[in-house]
Coordinates of C-alpha atoms in Angstrom, one line a residue:
M139 CA -7.9 -63.7 17.4
E140 CA -10.5 -61.1 18.2
S141 CA -7.3 -59.3 21.0
K142 CA -5.2 -59.9 17.1
H143 CA -8.9 -57.5 15.3
I144 CA -7.9 -55.6 17.5
D145 CA -4.9 -54.5 17.4
G146 CA -5.6 -54.3 13.8
D147 CA -7.8 -51.8 13.4
R148 CA -6.0 -50.0 16.4
D149 CA -2.9 -50.0 14.1
F150 CA -4.8 -49.2 11.4
N151 CA -6.5 -46.0 13.6
L152 CA -3.2 -44.8 14.7
F153 CA -2.1 -44.7 11.0
L154 CA -5.4 -42.5 8.5
L155 CA -3.8 -39.9 12.5
A156 CA -0.2 -40.5 10.2
G157 CA -1.9 -39.6 7.5
L158 CA -3.8 -37.0 8.3
F159 CA -1.3 -35.0 10.7
A160 CA 1.3 -35.8 7.0
G161 CA -1.4 -34.7 4.9
I162 CA -1.9 -31.0 6.8
G163 CA 2.8 -30.7 7.3
A164 CA 2.1 -31.4 3.3
G165 CA 0.1 -29.0 2.7
I166 CA 1.2 -26.8 4.4
N167 CA 4.8 -27.1 2.9
T168 CA 3.3 -26.8 -0.6
S169 CA 1.7 -24.1 -0.1
I170 CA 4.0 -21.7 0.7
F171 CA 7.5 -22.9 -0.5
N172 CA 7.7 -21.7 -4.0
N173 CA 6.7 -18.6 -2.6
Y174 CA 9.2 -18.5 0.2
L175 CA 11.7 -19.5 -2.6
N176 CA 10.9 -16.1 -4.2
D177 CA 10.6 -14.0 -1.4
I178 CA 13.9 -15.1 0.5
F179 CA 16.0 -16.2 -2.4
R180 CA 14.9 -14.5 -4.7
L181 CA 15.3 -17.2 -7.1
S182 CA 15.7 -16.4 -10.9
E183 CA 13.6 -18.6 -13.1
N184 CA 16.9 -20.0 -14.1
L185 CA 18.1 -21.4 -11.0
R186 CA 14.2 -22.3 -10.3
G187 CA 14.9 -25.1 -12.9
F188 CA 18.0 -26.7 -11.9
L189 CA 16.6 -26.2 -8.3
E190 CA 14.2 -29.4 -9.5
V191 CA 17.8 -31.4 -9.9
P192 CA 18.8 -32.1 -6.3
R193 CA 14.8 -31.4 -4.7
E194 CA 14.1 -34.4 -7.3
A195 CA 17.3 -37.1 -7.0
P196 CA 16.0 -38.6 -3.6
G197 CA 13.4 -40.0 -6.1
F198 CA 15.3 -41.1 -8.4
F199 CA 17.1 -43.2 -6.0
I200 CA 14.4 -44.4 -3.8
M201 CA 14.0 -47.7 -5.1
L202 CA 18.2 -48.7 -4.0
I203 CA 17.0 -47.2 -0.5
L204 CA 14.1 -48.7 0.3
A205 CA 16.4 -51.8 -0.3
V206 CA 19.4 -50.1 2.2
L207 CA 16.9 -49.7 5.0
S208 CA 14.3 -52.9 4.0
F209 CA 15.8 -54.6 6.9
C210 CA 13.7 -52.5 9.6
G211 CA 9.7 -53.3 7.4
D212 CA 7.6 -50.1 6.0
V213 CA 6.2 -49.1 9.4
R214 CA 10.5 -48.3 11.0
I215 CA 10.2 -47.0 7.1
A216 CA 7.7 -44.6 7.3
M217 CA 8.2 -43.5 11.1
L218 CA 11.7 -42.8 9.6
G219 CA 10.5 -40.7 6.1
M220 CA 7.9 -38.9 8.0
A221 CA 10.7 -38.0 10.7
A222 CA 12.4 -36.5 8.4
A223 CA 10.6 -34.3 6.1
G224 CA 10.2 -33.0 9.9
L225 CA 13.5 -32.2 9.9
G226 CA 13.9 -31.0 6.5
M227 CA 10.8 -28.9 6.7
L228 CA 12.3 -27.6 10.0
G229 CA 16.2 -27.1 8.9
L230 CA 14.2 -25.2 5.4
G231 CA 12.2 -22.7 8.4
L232 CA 15.1 -22.4 11.0
L233 CA 18.7 -23.6 9.6
S234 CA 18.6 -22.3 5.8
P235 CA 20.8 -18.9 6.3
T236 CA 22.1 -19.8 2.7
F237 CA 20.6 -20.5 -0.7
A238 CA 23.9 -23.6 -0.4
V239 CA 22.4 -24.7 3.2
M240 CA 18.9 -24.6 2.4
I241 CA 19.3 -27.0 -0.2
I242 CA 20.8 -29.9 2.2
W243 CA 16.9 -29.3 4.2
M244 CA 14.8 -29.2 0.5
M245 CA 16.4 -33.5 0.2
M246 CA 16.0 -34.0 2.9
Y247 CA 12.5 -32.8 2.7
S248 CA 12.2 -34.8 -0.3
L249 CA 13.5 -37.9 0.9
G250 CA 11.4 -38.0 3.9
T251 CA 8.9 -37.6 1.7
H252 CA 9.7 -39.9 -0.9
M253 CA 10.2 -42.7 2.0
V254 CA 6.4 -42.5 3.0
M255 CA 5.1 -42.9 -0.6
P256 CA 5.7 -46.5 -1.4
V257 CA 5.4 -47.8 1.1
T258 CA 1.9 -46.1 2.3
P259 CA 0.0 -48.6 0.3
S260 CA 1.9 -51.6 1.3
I261 CA 0.9 -50.7 4.8
G262 CA -2.4 -50.1 4.5
M263 CA -2.9 -53.4 3.2
S264 CA -1.5 -54.8 5.2
L265 CA -3.8 -53.8 8.1
S266 CA -7.0 -55.2 5.1
K267 CA -8.2 -57.8 4.4
Q268 CA -8.1 -58.3 0.7
N269 CA -11.6 -58.0 -0.1
S270 CA -11.3 -54.5 1.5
F271 CA -8.0 -53.4 0.3
G272 CA -9.4 -50.9 -1.8
A273 CA -12.0 -49.6 0.6
R274 CA -9.3 -48.8 2.9
L275 CA -6.2 -47.4 0.3
G276 CA -9.7 -45.1 0.0
T277 CA -10.1 -44.3 3.3
V278 CA -6.0 -43.3 3.8
S279 CA -6.3 -41.3 0.8
A280 CA -8.8 -39.6 2.5
F281 CA -7.3 -38.2 5.5
G282 CA -4.2 -37.6 3.8
L283 CA -6.5 -35.5 1.6
F284 CA -7.8 -34.5 4.7
G285 CA -5.5 -32.9 6.3
S286 CA -3.7 -31.2 3.8
I287 CA -7.3 -29.5 3.5
A288 CA -6.9 -28.1 7.4
A289 CA -3.0 -27.3 6.1
Y290 CA -4.7 -24.8 3.2
V291 CA -7.5 -23.2 6.5
F292 CA -3.9 -23.0 8.3
V293 CA -2.2 -21.4 5.8
F294 CA -5.3 -18.9 4.3
L295 CA -6.0 -17.7 7.7
S296 CA -2.6 -16.9 9.6
F297 CA -1.0 -15.4 6.5
H298 CA -3.9 -13.4 5.2
F299 CA -4.9 -12.3 9.0
L300 CA -1.9 -13.0 11.2
H301 CA 0.9 -12.0 9.2
M302 CA 2.3 -15.5 9.9
T303 CA 5.8 -15.4 8.7
Y304 CA 7.8 -18.9 6.4
Q305 CA 9.4 -19.4 9.3
I306 CA 6.7 -20.5 12.2
A307 CA 4.9 -22.3 8.8
F308 CA 7.6 -24.2 8.4
I309 CA 7.5 -25.5 12.3
V310 CA 4.3 -25.7 12.7
G311 CA 4.5 -28.1 9.7
A312 CA 7.5 -30.0 11.1
V313 CA 5.4 -30.5 13.9
F314 CA 2.4 -32.1 12.8
Y315 CA 4.9 -35.1 11.0
V316 CA 6.2 -35.7 14.7
F317 CA 3.3 -36.3 15.7
A318 CA 3.1 -38.5 12.2
A319 CA 6.3 -40.0 13.3
L320 CA 4.7 -40.8 16.8
A321 CA 1.5 -41.8 15.5
V322 CA 3.3 -44.9 13.2
G323 CA 5.8 -45.4 16.0
L324 CA 3.1 -46.6 18.5
M325 CA 2.1 -49.0 15.8
K326 CA 3.1 -52.8 16.0
K327 CA 6.1 -52.9 13.7
G328 CA 5.9 -56.4 11.9
E329 CA 8.7 -58.1 9.8
P330 CA 11.0 -56.4 7.8
K331 CA 10.7 -57.0 3.8
A332 CA 13.7 -57.9 2.1
R333 CA 13.1 -55.9 -0.8
K334 CA 15.5 -56.3 -3.9
V335 CA 16.9 -53.5 -6.5
R336 CA 14.6 -54.6 -9.6
F337 CA 14.0 -53.0 -13.2
V338 CA 12.2 -54.7 -15.4
F339 CA 12.6 -54.3 -19.5
R340 CA 10.5 -55.5 -22.2
K341 CA 9.5 -55.6 -25.7
R342 CA 6.3 -55.4 -24.8
Y343 CA 6.2 -52.5 -21.9
T344 CA 7.9 -50.2 -24.6
L345 CA 5.2 -47.9 -24.9
Y346 CA 4.4 -47.9 -21.1
Y347 CA 7.7 -46.7 -20.5
V348 CA 7.3 -43.9 -23.4
L349 CA 4.1 -43.5 -21.7
A350 CA 5.6 -42.9 -18.0
G351 CA 8.1 -40.9 -19.2
V352 CA 6.6 -37.6 -21.5
S353 CA 3.8 -38.1 -18.1
G354 CA 6.5 -37.1 -16.4
A355 CA 7.9 -34.2 -17.6
R356 CA 5.5 -32.4 -18.9
A357 CA 3.7 -33.1 -14.5
Q358 CA 7.6 -31.4 -13.9
I359 CA 6.7 -29.3 -16.3
F360 CA 3.3 -27.8 -14.5
L361 CA 4.7 -28.9 -11.4
T362 CA 7.7 -26.3 -11.9
F363 CA 6.6 -22.7 -13.4
A364 CA 3.0 -22.8 -13.0
P365 CA 3.3 -21.7 -9.7
W366 CA 6.6 -19.7 -10.3
V367 CA 4.0 -17.7 -13.3
L368 CA 1.5 -17.8 -10.6
I369 CA 4.4 -15.9 -8.5
K370 CA 6.0 -14.1 -10.8
V371 CA 3.6 -12.6 -13.7
F372 CA 0.2 -12.2 -11.1
G373 CA 2.4 -12.3 -7.8
V374 CA -0.2 -14.1 -6.4
Q375 CA 0.6 -15.3 -2.3
P376 CA 0.5 -18.2 -0.4
Q377 CA -3.0 -17.5 1.4
M378 CA -3.8 -17.2 -3.0
F379 CA -1.8 -20.7 -3.2
A380 CA -3.6 -21.7 -0.1
I381 CA -7.1 -21.2 -2.0
L382 CA -6.4 -23.2 -5.0
G383 CA -5.0 -26.2 -2.8
M384 CA -8.8 -26.3 -1.6
I385 CA -10.2 -26.3 -4.5
V386 CA -8.0 -28.5 -6.1
A387 CA -8.4 -30.6 -3.6
L388 CA -12.8 -29.7 -2.7
V389 CA -12.5 -30.8 -7.0
S390 CA -9.8 -34.1 -6.7
I391 CA -12.5 -36.0 -4.6
G392 CA -14.5 -35.4 -7.3
T393 CA -12.5 -36.2 -10.4
R394 CA -10.2 -39.1 -8.7
K395 CA -14.4 -41.1 -8.6
M396 CA -14.7 -40.2 -12.0
I397 CA -11.8 -41.3 -13.2
G398 CA -11.5 -44.8 -12.0
R399 CA -15.1 -44.8 -13.6
L400 CA -14.3 -44.1 -16.9
I401 CA -11.1 -46.0 -16.9
D402 CA -13.3 -48.9 -16.5
V403 CA -16.9 -48.0 -18.2
R404 CA -14.0 -46.3 -21.3
G405 CA -10.5 -47.8 -20.6
E406 CA -7.5 -46.3 -20.7
R407 CA -6.7 -45.3 -23.7
F408 CA -9.7 -42.9 -24.2
V409 CA -8.8 -41.8 -20.3
L410 CA -5.1 -41.1 -21.6
T411 CA -6.6 -39.3 -24.8
L412 CA -8.1 -37.6 -23.0
E413 CA -5.6 -36.2 -20.8
A414 CA -4.1 -35.5 -23.2
A415 CA -6.2 -33.5 -25.1
L416 CA -7.6 -31.1 -21.1
L417 CA -2.5 -30.7 -20.8
F418 CA -2.8 -28.9 -24.6
A419 CA -6.1 -26.9 -24.0
I420 CA -4.4 -26.2 -20.6
C421 CA -1.1 -24.7 -22.0
L422 CA -2.7 -22.5 -24.2
G423 CA -4.4 -21.2 -21.9
Y424 CA -0.6 -20.6 -19.9
T425 CA 0.4 -19.5 -23.3
F426 CA -1.6 -16.2 -24.6
S427 CA -4.5 -15.9 -21.7
A428 CA -1.7 -12.5 -21.5
A429 CA -1.9 -11.6 -24.2
I430 CA -5.6 -12.0 -25.1
F431 CA -7.0 -10.8 -22.0
P432 CA -6.1 -8.3 -19.4
V433 CA -4.3 -8.9 -16.3
G434 CA -7.4 -9.8 -14.0
I435 CA -8.8 -11.6 -16.4
A436 CA -6.2 -13.8 -17.6
A437 CA -4.5 -14.1 -13.8
V438 CA -8.1 -16.4 -14.1
I439 CA -7.7 -18.2 -16.3
I440 CA -4.2 -19.1 -16.1
A441 CA -5.6 -20.2 -12.3
G442 CA -8.1 -22.1 -13.2
C443 CA -5.7 -24.1 -15.4
Y444 CA -3.5 -24.4 -12.5
V445 CA -6.0 -26.4 -10.9
I446 CA -7.3 -28.9 -13.2
D447 CA -4.0 -30.0 -14.4
N448 CA -3.1 -31.1 -10.5
S449 CA -6.8 -32.5 -9.8
M450 CA -6.0 -34.6 -12.9
A451 CA -3.3 -36.2 -10.3
A452 CA -5.8 -40.1 -10.9
V453 CA -5.8 -40.6 -15.0
E454 CA -1.7 -41.7 -13.0
M455 CA -3.7 -45.5 -11.8
A456 CA -4.9 -44.9 -16.5
R457 CA -1.0 -46.2 -16.7
S458 CA -0.4 -48.6 -13.5
T459 CA -4.1 -49.8 -15.1
Y460 CA -2.9 -50.5 -18.6
L461 CA 0.2 -52.2 -17.7
R462 CA -1.6 -54.6 -15.1
K463 CA -4.1 -55.6 -17.9
I464 CA -0.5 -56.1 -20.2
A465 CA 1.1 -57.9 -17.9
V466 CA 3.3 -61.2 -19.1
D467 CA 3.8 -62.1 -15.5
L468 CA 1.5 -60.6 -12.6
A469 CA 5.8 -60.6 -10.8
D470 CA 6.5 -57.4 -14.0
V471 CA 4.5 -55.9 -12.5
T472 CA 5.1 -53.9 -9.0
P473 CA 8.8 -53.7 -10.6
T474 CA 8.1 -52.3 -13.8
L475 CA 5.9 -48.8 -11.7
S476 CA 9.5 -48.2 -10.2
T477 CA 10.7 -48.5 -13.1
G478 CA 8.4 -46.0 -14.9
V479 CA 8.5 -43.6 -11.8
S480 CA 12.8 -43.7 -12.3
L481 CA 12.0 -43.3 -15.0
Q482 CA 9.3 -40.1 -14.3
H483 CA 12.0 -38.3 -12.4
V484 CA 14.9 -39.0 -14.4
A485 CA 12.1 -36.7 -16.8
S486 CA 11.6 -34.8 -13.7
M487 CA 15.8 -33.2 -12.8
M488 CA 16.4 -32.7 -16.6
I489 CA 13.6 -30.9 -18.4
P490 CA 13.0 -27.7 -15.8
V491 CA 16.5 -27.3 -16.3
F492 CA 15.7 -26.3 -20.3
G493 CA 12.4 -24.6 -19.3
G494 CA 14.8 -22.3 -17.1
L495 CA 16.8 -21.5 -19.5
L496 CA 14.0 -20.6 -22.3
W497 CA 12.1 -18.7 -19.6
S498 CA 15.5 -16.2 -19.2
A499 CA 15.7 -16.8 -22.9
F500 CA 12.0 -16.3 -24.4
G501 CA 9.8 -15.5 -21.1
Y502 CA 7.8 -17.7 -19.3
Q503 CA 5.4 -18.1 -22.8
A504 CA 8.4 -20.3 -24.3
V505 CA 7.9 -23.2 -21.4
F506 CA 4.8 -23.8 -21.7
M507 CA 4.5 -23.8 -25.2
G508 CA 7.1 -26.5 -25.2
A509 CA 4.4 -28.1 -22.8
A510 CA 2.1 -28.5 -25.9
V511 CA 4.5 -29.8 -27.9
I512 CA 5.4 -32.7 -25.1
A513 CA 1.1 -33.5 -24.1
L514 CA 0.8 -33.1 -28.7
L515 CA 2.8 -36.5 -28.4
N516 CA 0.9 -37.9 -24.8
F517 CA -1.9 -37.5 -27.4
I518 CA -0.7 -39.9 -29.6
L519 CA 0.9 -42.2 -27.8
S520 CA -2.0 -42.8 -25.7
R521 CA -3.8 -43.1 -29.5
R522 CA -1.2 -46.7 -29.5
I523 CA -2.5 -48.4 -26.3
K524 CA -4.6 -51.2 -27.4
I525 CA -5.0 -53.9 -25.2
E526 CA -4.2 -57.0 -25.8
V527 CA -3.4 -59.8 -23.3
D528 CA -0.3 -62.0 -24.1
P529 CA -1.8 -65.8 -25.2
A530 CA 0.8 -66.8 -22.7
I531 CA -1.4 -65.2 -20.0
K532 CA -4.3 -66.8 -21.2
A533 CA -2.8 -70.4 -20.4
K534 CA -2.2 -69.4 -17.3

């Protein structure tokens, strides 16, 4: 019994180490990828929007991919995902002579990260006792965050003082993903669990589906075009994105706890309504700052908007807990969340295309005016949330 406990702690420590290494690799990619696209391939806004289609495609198909690989088990899938992400970063750094080839490596990196995301909580909980799920997953998340902060410090110092190239930065990120894969590879593999590709559609969950789709549309506009505005309009370099990333990571430590507490005390409707109102204000900041303020002040305002938006990722918890509270059957929760993720990825592939066309035709302000309309729609939908437990559930 004691031996099993020791093995469990060993595996959990290896998993934390893997999360730390993967966090470093992901942090490097986040800091430099948009500048890399701009500086190496000189993408237009239109083409930048179209690029999100292949980049997000692995996320849309991830349920099918995981079902096909279910014979491997979660630990092996995580190892393969981290290795794929590392290979993708290596390809971006060394093997991308043309834009078309770069897309292949970008999709490889995206596939790897999307493979790791859904199995991470599953592995973390399998190495925990039921009464410590939250604490264990919080520790896993924290190690990934520490890795990201280390990556941001590395990018800032190396680009600011050492004039590092994108190629070397991608190679460093790839090496850390290989370390992550090796750490996971040393864990006990466990028994594989068969996954079924199952989507759940119930009328009762309609509002959740719509909220998920709208959230995906809004999030992708910011993910694609917020850094692009900072690069194209204000000339922000990788080292400044590293500083912004550090600020986001540090702020997120506090906002995760605060959002969780608000969900418990004030409820999902309050949290999602507040998010929509803040996002509407952020969209106005992006749209009108440059027209109202001098360039320097406008850049600071938009950078602030960038930090606030990225610090609110934990609000996704409120959509998940809302679904959990209204679920007719607990067995519906996981596949319905998966359906929501798929709907988000449909929006993620379509919306940036239209955003790129809008930017090309009317300027970046039009993109964020469109995002403001989506935020307003999100606000209206969030006010419709009512937590009414089905009588059939109460009877169970």
